[in-house]
Amino acid sequence: MSTPYPFTAIVGQDDLRLGLLLNAVSPAVGGVLVRGEKGTAKSTAVRALAALMPEVSVVPGCRFSCDPVSPDPACPDGPHAEGAGVSRAARTVELPVGASEDRLVGALDIERALSEGVKAFEPGLLADAHRGILYVDEVNLLHDHLVDLLLDAAAMGASYVEREGVSVRHAARFLLVGTMNPEEGELRPQLLDRFGLTVEVAASRDTDERVEVVRRRLAYDDDPEGFAARWAGEESALRERIAAARALLPRVVLGDGVLRQIAATCAAFEVDGMRADIVMARTATALAAWAGREEVTADDVRQAALLALPHRRRRNPFDAPGLDEDKLDQTLDEAGPQEDNDGDDRPDPDPDGGGDDGGGGGGGGVPPQADGDRTPPRGESGDTPSQAPEGSPDAPGRSTGAEQQPVASAEPFRTKTLSVPGLGEGAAGRRSRARTEHGRTTGARRPQGALTKLHLAATVQAAAPHQRARGRSGRGLVVRRDDLRQATREGREGNLVLFVVDASGSMAARQRMSAVKGAVLSLLLDAYQRRDKVGLVTFRGREAEVALPPTSSVDAAASRLESLPTGGRTPLAAGLLKAHDVLRVERLRDPSRRPLLVVVTDGRATGGPEPVALAGRAGRLHRSEGTASVVVDCESGYVRLGLAGELARELGGTAVTLDELRADSIAGLVKDVTAAGRAA
């Protein structure tokens, strides 16, 4: 086993270290989510935390780490007799993003369960992580079905494995720690709320600090054991401080005054539910214990708010995490304890706080936010697509040659469902029909590899004709492995939604472009909710460009959209050909993820010889390769040329207007994209 990098040797990253240490002091805080750019010691810090955690006492031979003082009465390895336990180090169990369901929750031997009635169970990662740390690197890329299992285990403190009426339950209480790069996509709100704390990390811009980071890392790589030995004293001191804070924690007093501050803060920032109040209370108590105090102060409440609330106040994926610190201070002052009969105002905060160099704690505020987390500007007028005025740029045949500054988008709205026809086999998501491991059962087949979802009726039907030959004498069914049948299921997949946006002069009317950006922003929000990858191609002037290669980060796409300038001619064919190049590469990179092409344009094509005919040929190229497509028709006014509809026919897709795109439009309920090759 390799020697881990010492926790105390990490340079800077005060908030990251403090968030982890508070969970070591009080696991009831609920874990921590670490957000930040790559190469900022996120994983290093999490793995180093395990060496600081106190040892746990377990029942000898129990695969589920039962506490000998109060063993789980439903433990699959139980019941356990009373006796002394054995001590071992706390585990840090890593959950790979691509893990299977059986690897996470465990596997049940279906053949023995049916034929012998024996619950032969192989524990999974949730059992290994019980009373330890469950670490998920790139947690935002975790598949939805694994997220659902994590949510269930975190909510109930137990894991359930069920296969056709045969079930196994075991305790699964763990400290959930996740790391993620926001540029690669956001978390589902339900999972985000399960993390007690969140911290933002970024690489230092201080030259001396960066030099020290490199110096220590090179020294560790050259001699891991020797480097760890040089930091053994600091590690031991920090371990002792954690143990002392744990011992002090039950004696910390959380007074009514600070409870009112906690409640007032959560109400002021309009967080959902009551979990934020509870997490803040536990965090403030842990902060006081970490500082060696028996009373929670207003400064503890303030620091707890900066750690526990930023990820809970987001209303959509385009909202930046973080808190308005001026508003926070004002709220704490207004809700603070009034002067009492003794003339005391409120407890003086401990000047030491928790910023001991050896402990690495004491981050004093919200860390710098990554550029991808900035909130895109919003239009103030709330214009809807129907309010776009008639103007000279919209007149037939006219084009604005000069580049215009970007305009803010209108407010997003709920869109109709646009889906890819047919049955796919892509990544789990919520857009198009697909064969998946989860969903409704549609049939049965012989298992390819390990059996995961038993089709009971098909299994019995396969085994029934052979019972006499197998010497069946009792009531039990004699089942062989060749009889087992895997259930085939149909669910939903995520797609690659590639936006091709017309930014030419004909789209440049100010209110009109605002409405168009609002519509694309609405589709991006829909793509986020349906777990799609997104890409952005824009065209104007003489060429097209890939504004954003396909990614899972819809907020990055929103940021590029907001800064999009307009003006110039309309090279529609160039935009379609650039999209074709992007899709060709993505088919090689991720062949199972089906694309959906969304072209946002008024259909006009200018520049070069025969621009309309060239755009038609580019559209037919997409159609010949089976790319599902939809054209969002941005043409407005009383006189319409219908060019977007003609483009949709060349693509073999469907045209919808901006008004029809709204989910509450009376134009229809759901528009499925017409498959390429279908008769126009």
XYZ file of C-alpha atoms in Angstrom:
680
model
C 0.000 0.000 0.000
C 1.454 3.375 -1.009
C 2.183 6.030 1.598
C -0.466 8.781 1.450
C 0.521 12.421 1.195
C 0.417 13.986 4.711
C -2.612 16.178 5.380
C -0.516 18.779 7.215
C 1.857 19.099 4.238
C -0.866 20.542 2.015
C -0.090 24.182 1.243
C -2.908 26.709 1.601
C -6.484 25.554 0.848
C -7.653 26.604 4.322
C -11.362 26.183 3.597
C -10.868 22.743 2.089
C -8.919 21.541 5.107
C -11.340 23.110 7.562
C -14.367 21.492 5.909
C -12.756 18.061 6.092
C -11.551 18.503 9.667
C -14.981 19.602 10.894
C -16.406 16.360 9.530
C -13.652 14.427 11.291
C -14.647 16.156 14.557
C -18.395 15.668 13.994
C -19.424 13.171 11.297
C -23.029 14.308 11.897
C -22.178 17.449 9.888
C -22.932 15.340 6.843
C -19.886 15.285 4.601
C -18.394 17.845 2.260
C -18.479 18.626 -1.444
C -15.258 20.068 -2.864
C -15.705 22.133 -6.028
C -12.815 23.497 -8.013
C -10.553 23.410 -10.990
C -8.327 20.448 -11.707
C -4.962 20.155 -9.980
C -5.931 21.824 -6.688
C -5.226 18.949 -4.248
C -8.892 17.983 -3.869
C -8.313 14.228 -4.037
C -5.004 14.455 -2.169
C -6.651 16.138 0.815
C -9.538 13.663 0.963
C -7.270 10.625 0.848
C -4.985 12.147 3.483
C -7.920 12.627 5.858
C -8.260 8.876 6.475
C -4.950 8.771 8.364
C -6.316 11.324 10.850
C -9.615 9.596 11.592
C -9.875 7.766 14.948
C -9.831 3.978 14.839
C -13.136 2.118 14.963
C -14.009 -0.960 17.033
C -15.734 -3.720 15.041
C -17.139 -7.189 15.677
C -14.459 -9.755 14.729
C -15.215 -11.398 11.391
C -18.204 -9.163 10.558
C -18.075 -8.054 6.935
C -20.355 -5.112 7.732
C -18.244 -3.455 10.457
C -20.826 -3.797 13.235
C -20.103 -1.929 16.473
C -19.576 -4.529 19.255
C -21.264 -2.184 21.756
C -24.490 -1.996 19.722
C -24.381 -4.439 16.787
C -26.951 -4.223 14.034
C -29.700 -6.762 14.885
C -30.443 -7.204 11.163
C -26.818 -7.699 10.109
C -26.557 -10.454 7.452
C -23.557 -11.869 9.337
C -25.412 -11.745 12.677
C -26.726 -12.165 15.199
C -23.563 -11.216 17.053
C -22.840 -12.421 20.565
C -21.668 -9.929 23.136
C -17.933 -9.652 23.379
C -14.913 -7.459 22.889
C -14.307 -5.910 19.510
C -11.158 -5.411 17.510
C -9.852 -2.003 16.483
C -8.908 -1.083 12.945
C -8.251 2.085 11.006
C -11.217 3.945 9.541
C -11.642 3.115 5.872
C -11.784 5.460 2.919
C -13.705 3.653 0.192
C -13.603 5.129 -3.300
C -16.638 4.790 -5.551
C -15.577 4.805 -9.219
C -17.822 6.818 -11.530
C -18.295 3.800 -13.790
C -19.128 1.314 -11.029
C -22.044 -1.078 -11.474
C -25.051 -1.220 -9.187
C -23.953 -4.608 -7.828
C -20.511 -3.234 -7.027
C -22.069 -0.416 -5.005
C -24.773 -2.237 -3.034
C -23.590 -5.837 -3.280
C -24.751 -8.883 -5.201
C -27.153 -11.676 -4.338
C -26.649 -15.206 -5.712
C -30.010 -15.628 -7.450
C -29.426 -19.274 -8.390
C -28.864 -20.360 -4.759
C -31.677 -18.124 -3.541
C -34.192 -19.818 -5.900
C -33.004 -23.394 -5.562
C -31.797 -23.519 -1.931
C -33.454 -20.525 -0.289
C -30.025 -19.313 0.852
C -29.240 -15.585 1.000
C -25.697 -15.824 -0.337
C -24.716 -12.149 -0.349
C -21.483 -10.519 -1.447
C -21.160 -7.059 0.198
C -20.574 -3.988 -1.925
C -18.863 -0.647 -1.429
C -21.627 0.692 0.836
C -20.907 -2.103 3.306
C -17.166 -1.407 3.150
C -17.773 2.303 3.815
C -19.993 1.774 6.878
C -18.560 3.822 9.782
C -15.915 5.242 7.436
C -15.586 7.601 4.463
C -17.218 7.085 1.072
C -15.293 9.152 -1.447
C -16.599 9.893 -4.946
C -14.178 11.643 -7.274
C -15.934 13.502 -10.123
C -19.215 12.973 -8.282
C -21.045 15.132 -10.834
C -20.385 12.460 -13.480
C -21.951 9.663 -11.427
C -24.777 7.846 -13.219
C -28.296 8.602 -12.084
C -29.095 5.082 -10.883
C -26.050 5.138 -8.596
C -27.054 8.588 -7.344
C -30.485 7.199 -6.444
C -28.894 4.398 -4.425
C -26.611 6.836 -2.626
C -29.574 9.070 -1.769
C -31.506 6.121 -0.335
C -28.574 4.941 1.770
C -27.777 8.452 3.020
C -31.409 9.055 3.981
C -32.041 5.729 5.741
C -28.584 4.806 7.012
C -29.023 1.385 5.446
C -28.653 -0.361 2.100
C -31.264 -2.700 0.642
C -30.620 -5.295 -2.047
C -33.701 -6.894 -3.533
C -34.002 -9.468 -6.283
C -37.509 -10.757 -7.031
C -38.719 -10.779 -3.444
C -35.438 -11.923 -1.890
C -33.949 -9.032 0.082
C -30.906 -8.278 2.212
C -30.492 -5.229 4.431
C -27.404 -3.932 6.215
C -26.390 -0.711 7.949
C -24.637 1.884 5.777
C -23.763 5.071 7.648
C -20.787 6.843 6.155
C -19.167 10.222 5.716
C -19.900 11.264 2.114
C -17.112 13.262 0.474
C -17.251 14.272 -3.168
C -14.986 16.257 -5.457
C -15.925 17.803 -8.787
C -14.861 20.233 -11.475
C -17.858 22.529 -12.214
C -16.754 22.848 -15.840
C -17.805 19.220 -16.374
C -21.400 19.672 -15.193
C -23.414 20.153 -12.033
C -24.962 17.831 -9.474
C -28.596 16.895 -9.129
C -30.191 19.144 -6.473
C -31.216 16.143 -4.349
C -27.635 14.879 -4.076
C -26.242 18.383 -3.674
C -28.418 18.902 -0.605
C -27.093 15.683 0.974
C -23.636 17.183 1.369
C -23.442 19.003 4.665
C -20.785 21.499 3.570
C -19.329 22.772 0.333
C -16.018 24.490 -0.321
C -14.611 26.163 -3.419
C -10.933 25.644 -4.207
C -8.660 27.334 -6.721
C -4.948 27.307 -7.389
C -3.003 30.009 -5.569
C -1.807 32.988 -7.587
C 0.963 33.699 -5.080
C 4.358 32.824 -6.558
C 5.987 31.780 -3.281
C 3.073 29.523 -2.384
C 3.119 27.835 -5.793
C 6.868 27.271 -5.466
C 6.340 25.594 -2.087
C 3.619 23.339 -3.529
C 5.964 22.130 -6.269
C 8.881 21.700 -3.850
C 6.868 19.529 -1.458
C 5.314 17.457 -4.219
C 8.667 16.676 -5.811
C 10.081 15.728 -2.417
C 7.142 13.395 -1.803
C 7.464 11.750 -5.231
C 11.184 11.137 -4.686
C 10.780 9.519 -1.241
C 7.175 9.076 -0.001
C 8.165 7.297 3.246
C 10.858 9.802 4.125
C 8.614 12.761 3.331
C 5.811 11.342 5.486
C 8.270 10.751 8.342
C 9.284 14.425 8.302
C 5.631 15.399 8.818
C 4.838 12.697 11.367
C 5.009 15.118 14.288
C 2.514 17.540 12.761
C 0.238 14.657 11.794
C 0.297 13.288 15.349
C -0.476 16.718 16.831
C -3.408 17.200 14.465
C -4.722 13.722 15.238
C -4.631 14.540 18.948
C -6.439 17.833 18.366
C -9.214 16.029 16.496
C -9.573 13.546 19.365
C -9.710 16.404 21.900
C -12.346 18.240 19.872
C -14.420 15.062 19.646
C -14.262 14.645 23.402
C -15.264 18.293 23.945
C -18.104 18.251 21.418
C -20.858 16.890 23.749
C -20.201 19.720 26.216
C -20.512 22.565 23.694
C -23.531 24.786 24.431
C -25.672 26.005 21.538
C -27.646 28.860 23.067
C -31.037 30.187 22.025
C -29.449 33.386 20.731
C -27.233 31.664 18.186
C -30.070 29.322 17.243
C -32.121 32.386 16.334
C -29.218 33.658 14.245
C -29.043 30.318 12.422
C -32.776 30.284 11.719
C -32.798 33.940 10.632
C -29.860 33.357 8.275
C -31.474 30.349 6.582
C -34.738 32.279 6.207
C -32.982 35.365 4.820
C -31.244 33.358 2.105
C -34.448 31.430 1.281
C -32.940 27.956 1.454
C -35.322 25.039 0.957
C -36.357 22.799 3.838
C -34.878 22.553 7.326
C -31.720 20.560 6.620
C -29.679 23.761 6.273
C -30.635 24.893 9.797
C -29.628 21.544 11.272
C -26.349 21.393 9.359
C -25.478 24.958 10.373
C -26.151 24.141 14.030
C -23.930 21.036 13.903
C -21.204 22.892 12.009
C -21.180 25.815 14.445
C -20.929 23.372 17.345
C -18.022 21.560 15.659
C -16.288 24.896 15.033
C -16.516 25.769 18.733
C -15.132 22.351 19.726
C -12.343 22.690 17.161
C -11.381 26.032 18.723
C -11.450 24.486 22.219
C -14.526 26.403 23.432
C -17.653 25.179 25.173
C -19.935 27.877 23.779
C -20.907 28.701 20.210
C -20.310 32.315 19.160
C -21.672 34.515 16.391
C -18.405 34.056 14.488
C -19.008 30.299 14.521
C -22.459 30.872 13.052
C -21.028 33.121 10.355
C -18.380 30.571 9.355
C -20.959 27.789 9.414
C -23.167 29.772 7.034
C -20.286 30.265 4.593
C -19.720 26.505 4.527
C -23.284 25.148 4.707
C -25.426 27.539 2.650
C -23.785 28.422 -0.704
C -24.851 25.208 -2.459
C -28.357 25.326 -0.955
C -29.374 28.746 -2.248
C -29.060 27.899 -5.955
C -32.326 27.934 -7.849
C -31.013 26.729 -11.211
C -27.676 25.495 -12.610
C -26.786 28.976 -13.872
C -26.803 30.515 -10.390
C -23.326 30.926 -8.944
C -22.688 29.410 -5.525
C -21.709 31.772 -2.765
C -23.273 34.168 -0.289
C -23.585 37.929 -0.093
C -21.393 38.490 2.960
C -22.745 41.989 3.614
C -26.262 40.569 3.753
C -25.012 37.763 5.999
C -23.443 40.211 8.467
C -26.569 42.350 8.501
C -28.769 39.325 9.191
C -26.541 38.121 12.024
C -26.511 41.584 13.606
C -30.297 41.947 13.409
C -30.900 38.474 14.862
C -28.103 38.671 17.417
C -28.744 38.579 21.162
C -29.876 41.886 22.658
C -28.117 43.453 25.623
C -29.211 41.641 28.795
C -29.486 42.801 32.419
C -25.764 42.361 33.011
C -24.927 44.677 30.116
C -23.380 41.907 28.064
C -23.997 42.221 24.351
C -22.871 38.895 22.986
C -20.022 36.458 23.639
C -16.664 37.619 22.406
C -15.337 35.406 19.638
C -12.217 33.465 20.364
C -9.351 35.325 18.690
C -7.755 32.004 17.837
C -10.853 30.930 15.856
C -9.663 27.698 14.399
C -6.784 28.949 12.350
C -4.006 26.928 13.920
C -1.360 26.374 11.284
C -1.014 22.772 12.244
C -4.760 22.228 11.913
C -5.169 23.952 8.620
C -8.538 25.372 9.608
C -10.105 28.743 9.679
C -11.067 29.728 6.149
C -12.538 33.154 6.672
C -14.946 33.439 3.765
C -16.181 32.098 0.512
C -13.209 31.119 -1.667
C -12.789 32.644 -5.124
C -15.288 31.310 -7.610
C -14.303 29.706 -10.850
C -15.062 31.674 -13.993
C -17.527 29.041 -15.071
C -19.653 29.717 -11.995
C -20.422 33.368 -12.693
C -24.102 34.127 -13.000
C -24.911 35.094 -16.583
C -26.647 38.469 -16.877
C -30.380 38.429 -17.321
C -32.621 40.698 -19.289
C -34.471 43.223 -17.145
C -37.459 43.638 -19.376
C -38.600 40.022 -19.254
C -39.298 40.119 -23.005
C -41.021 37.118 -24.496
C -40.441 35.938 -28.061
C -43.744 37.438 -29.180
C -42.589 40.918 -28.102
C -39.667 41.143 -30.545
C -40.332 44.270 -32.587
C -40.195 44.645 -36.303
C -36.961 46.352 -37.337
C -34.780 46.834 -40.312
C -32.586 43.778 -39.554
C -35.688 41.585 -39.883
C -36.748 42.896 -43.267
C -36.400 40.286 -46.053
C -33.014 40.321 -47.685
C -31.435 42.853 -45.319
C -28.350 42.240 -43.203
C -26.484 44.307 -40.655
C -22.809 44.340 -41.520
C -21.381 45.850 -38.352
C -20.787 43.701 -35.282
C -23.087 44.535 -32.391
C -22.404 44.133 -28.706
C -23.883 41.091 -26.924
C -27.362 41.540 -25.505
C -28.741 39.962 -22.340
C -31.081 37.013 -22.714
C -34.738 37.045 -21.803
C -35.836 34.961 -18.836
C -35.791 31.187 -19.520
C -39.000 29.177 -19.618
C -40.038 25.525 -19.502
C -39.739 23.984 -22.960
C -41.455 21.135 -24.740
C -39.694 17.789 -24.757
C -37.556 17.280 -27.855
C -36.456 13.659 -28.157
C -34.528 11.451 -30.548
C -36.717 8.787 -32.211
C -36.075 5.073 -31.957
C -34.508 3.072 -29.154
C -30.957 3.884 -28.074
C -28.375 2.346 -25.756
C -26.607 5.473 -24.540
C -25.743 6.850 -21.127
C -28.532 6.953 -18.561
C -30.532 10.157 -18.733
C -34.033 11.519 -19.133
C -34.574 12.443 -22.756
C -34.999 9.631 -25.297
C -36.131 5.994 -25.109
C -33.322 3.504 -24.586
C -32.489 -0.003 -23.413
C -31.180 0.459 -19.883
C -30.612 -1.419 -16.624
C -33.509 0.473 -15.084
C -37.042 1.150 -16.223
C -40.028 -0.937 -17.227
C -39.489 -4.592 -18.152
C -40.083 -5.283 -21.837
C -38.783 -8.853 -22.266
C -36.104 -11.384 -21.342
C -32.838 -12.718 -22.732
C -29.974 -14.968 -21.715
C -27.562 -13.042 -19.448
C -24.330 -11.817 -20.954
C -21.959 -11.906 -18.013
C -23.228 -11.535 -14.444
C -26.993 -11.628 -13.917
C -28.226 -8.270 -12.598
C -32.000 -8.171 -13.182
C -33.770 -11.543 -13.016
C -36.855 -12.147 -15.153
C -38.571 -14.637 -12.844
C -41.342 -15.834 -15.169
C -38.941 -16.467 -18.047
C -36.538 -18.303 -15.718
C -39.272 -20.601 -14.405
C -40.501 -21.199 -17.958
C -36.983 -22.197 -19.053
C -36.464 -24.542 -16.080
C -39.911 -26.205 -16.042
C -39.463 -28.711 -18.930
C -36.345 -30.215 -17.309
C -37.616 -30.958 -13.794
C -38.201 -34.720 -14.312
C -34.830 -35.200 -16.015
C -33.147 -33.385 -13.138
C -34.714 -35.714 -10.602
C -36.966 -33.245 -8.880
C -38.654 -34.905 -5.913
C -39.790 -32.124 -3.605
C -41.574 -28.830 -3.940
C -38.465 -26.824 -4.772
C -37.662 -25.936 -8.358
C -34.382 -27.346 -9.676
C -32.701 -24.409 -11.401
C -29.495 -24.430 -13.412
C -27.502 -21.433 -14.536
C -28.594 -21.998 -18.150
C -32.187 -21.426 -17.031
C -31.583 -17.904 -15.726
C -32.994 -15.093 -17.819
C -32.013 -11.448 -17.711
C -34.843 -8.920 -17.815
C -34.573 -6.411 -20.653
C -35.745 -2.975 -19.620
C -36.590 0.266 -21.290
C -35.803 3.609 -19.716
C -34.394 6.938 -20.831
C -30.995 8.022 -22.089
C -29.113 11.302 -22.241
C -28.213 12.654 -25.650
C -25.685 15.012 -27.169
C -27.637 18.193 -27.880
C -25.635 20.293 -30.337
C -26.887 23.860 -30.733
C -26.184 25.664 -34.005
C -27.023 29.325 -33.387
C -27.379 31.993 -36.073
C -25.565 35.143 -34.868
C -25.732 37.050 -38.140
C -27.070 40.527 -38.799
C -30.551 39.277 -39.640
C -30.833 38.102 -36.014
C -29.413 41.270 -34.517
C -32.553 43.204 -33.584
C -31.995 43.820 -29.907
C -35.205 42.455 -28.443
C -35.297 39.660 -30.978
C -31.827 38.368 -30.098
C -32.699 38.644 -26.421
C -35.693 36.386 -27.014
C -33.578 33.939 -29.041
C -30.963 33.719 -26.293
C -33.738 33.189 -23.751
C -35.048 30.280 -25.824
C -31.590 28.670 -26.139
C -31.019 29.207 -22.414
C -34.322 27.438 -21.763
C -33.206 24.493 -23.890
C -29.896 24.412 -22.022
C -31.744 24.248 -18.712
C -33.832 21.401 -20.110
C -30.619 19.633 -21.212
C -29.223 19.963 -17.686
C -32.333 18.426 -16.167
C -32.269 15.556 -18.682
C -28.544 14.791 -18.131
C -27.439 15.595 -21.669
C -24.101 16.661 -23.044
C -24.269 19.957 -24.907
C -22.212 21.736 -27.541
C -22.472 25.139 -29.204
C -21.677 26.127 -32.794
C -22.255 29.713 -33.934
C -22.098 31.248 -37.401
C -21.933 34.824 -38.672
C -19.879 36.915 -41.078
C -17.851 34.581 -43.258
C -17.477 31.474 -41.086
C -18.697 29.269 -38.284
C -16.904 28.385 -35.074
C -17.209 25.871 -32.249
C -17.990 28.181 -29.332
C -18.088 25.225 -26.943
C -17.022 21.624 -27.670
C -19.432 18.972 -26.347
C -19.417 18.983 -22.558
C -21.590 18.155 -19.570
C -21.315 21.731 -18.272
C -24.417 23.591 -19.368
C -23.422 26.661 -17.364
C -20.292 26.941 -19.525
C -22.557 26.887 -22.598
C -24.775 29.555 -21.025
C -21.738 31.746 -20.362
C -20.578 31.469 -23.999
C -24.093 32.232 -25.200
C -24.372 35.408 -23.129
C -21.125 36.794 -24.543
C -22.105 36.028 -28.141
C -21.849 39.090 -30.432
C -24.008 39.439 -33.541
C -23.688 40.999 -36.982
C -22.527 40.280 -40.507
C -23.727 37.891 -43.182
C -25.406 34.509 -42.661
C -23.116 31.582 -43.581
C -25.777 28.970 -42.779
C -24.042 26.204 -44.730
C -20.796 26.799 -42.828
C -22.647 26.415 -39.540
C -24.201 23.116 -40.611
C -20.900 21.767 -41.947
C -19.090 22.730 -38.747
C -21.783 20.886 -36.790
C -21.247 17.858 -39.026
C -17.521 17.863 -38.167
C -18.288 18.047 -34.439
C -20.769 15.170 -34.602
C -18.384 13.038 -36.675
C -15.710 13.302 -33.973
C -18.218 12.668 -31.175
C -19.514 9.512 -32.889
C -15.992 8.106 -32.730
C -15.484 9.236 -29.141
C -18.860 8.158 -27.730
C -20.691 6.011 -30.311
C -23.556 5.023 -27.993
C -24.667 8.610 -27.290
C -27.118 9.675 -29.975
C -27.052 13.301 -31.157
C -29.860 15.829 -31.415
C -29.130 18.795 -33.677
C -30.932 22.027 -32.704
C -30.567 24.777 -35.318
C -31.667 28.218 -34.126
C -32.142 30.502 -37.148
C -34.599 32.411 -39.294
C -33.482 30.303 -42.264
C -31.903 33.099 -44.286
C -28.583 32.298 -45.970
C -26.307 34.937 -47.515
C -22.723 35.239 -48.692
C -20.960 33.316 -51.424
C -22.441 31.729 -54.537
C -25.851 30.063 -54.150
C -25.897 30.186 -50.310
C -29.429 28.741 -50.029
C -28.636 25.742 -52.238
C -25.393 25.131 -50.363
C -27.247 25.191 -47.028
C -29.735 22.675 -48.446
C -26.920 20.295 -49.420
C -25.389 20.613 -45.953
C -28.774 19.802 -44.437
C -29.160 16.700 -46.590
C -25.709 15.554 -45.417
C -27.005 15.439 -41.834
C -30.152 13.683 -43.018
C -28.176 10.986 -44.837
C -26.325 10.118 -41.630
C -29.498 9.740 -39.594
C -29.012 12.784 -37.355
C -32.217 13.753 -35.591
C -32.795 17.484 -35.853
C -35.122 20.334 -35.014
C -35.091 23.885 -36.376
C -36.190 26.662 -34.031
C -37.718 29.210 -36.410
C -36.808 32.726 -35.238
C -38.535 34.569 -38.081
C -40.985 37.192 -36.847
C -43.321 39.762 -38.309
C -46.410 39.619 -40.495
C -44.543 38.658 -43.660
C -42.717 35.345 -43.279
C -40.652 33.594 -45.933
C -40.804 30.117 -44.362
C -37.107 29.497 -44.966
C -36.631 27.739 -41.606
C -39.341 25.240 -42.524
C -37.567 24.494 -45.810
C -34.315 23.945 -43.916
C -36.090 21.519 -41.571
C -37.312 19.510 -44.559
C -33.775 19.332 -45.960
C -32.564 18.105 -42.566
C -35.405 15.595 -42.332
C -36.429 17.148 -39.033
C -39.131 19.346 -37.523
C -39.515 23.113 -37.372
C -40.948 24.840 -34.305
C -41.451 28.537 -33.688
C -40.273 30.278 -30.556
C -43.844 30.381 -29.285
C -44.375 26.669 -29.990
C -41.231 25.835 -28.033
C -42.911 26.789 -24.764
C -44.315 23.886 -22.763
C -47.497 25.848 -22.019
C -48.136 26.677 -25.664
C -51.459 25.509 -27.110
C -49.695 24.514 -30.330
C -49.248 20.956 -29.032
C -48.124 18.824 -26.102
C -44.913 16.999 -27.081
C -42.899 17.280 -30.308
C -40.759 14.280 -31.128
C -38.048 15.063 -33.596
C -38.692 13.373 -36.936
C -36.055 10.796 -37.782
C -33.736 11.491 -40.656
C -34.945 9.674 -43.713
C -38.618 9.942 -42.796
C -40.760 11.246 -45.605
C -41.174 15.030 -45.429
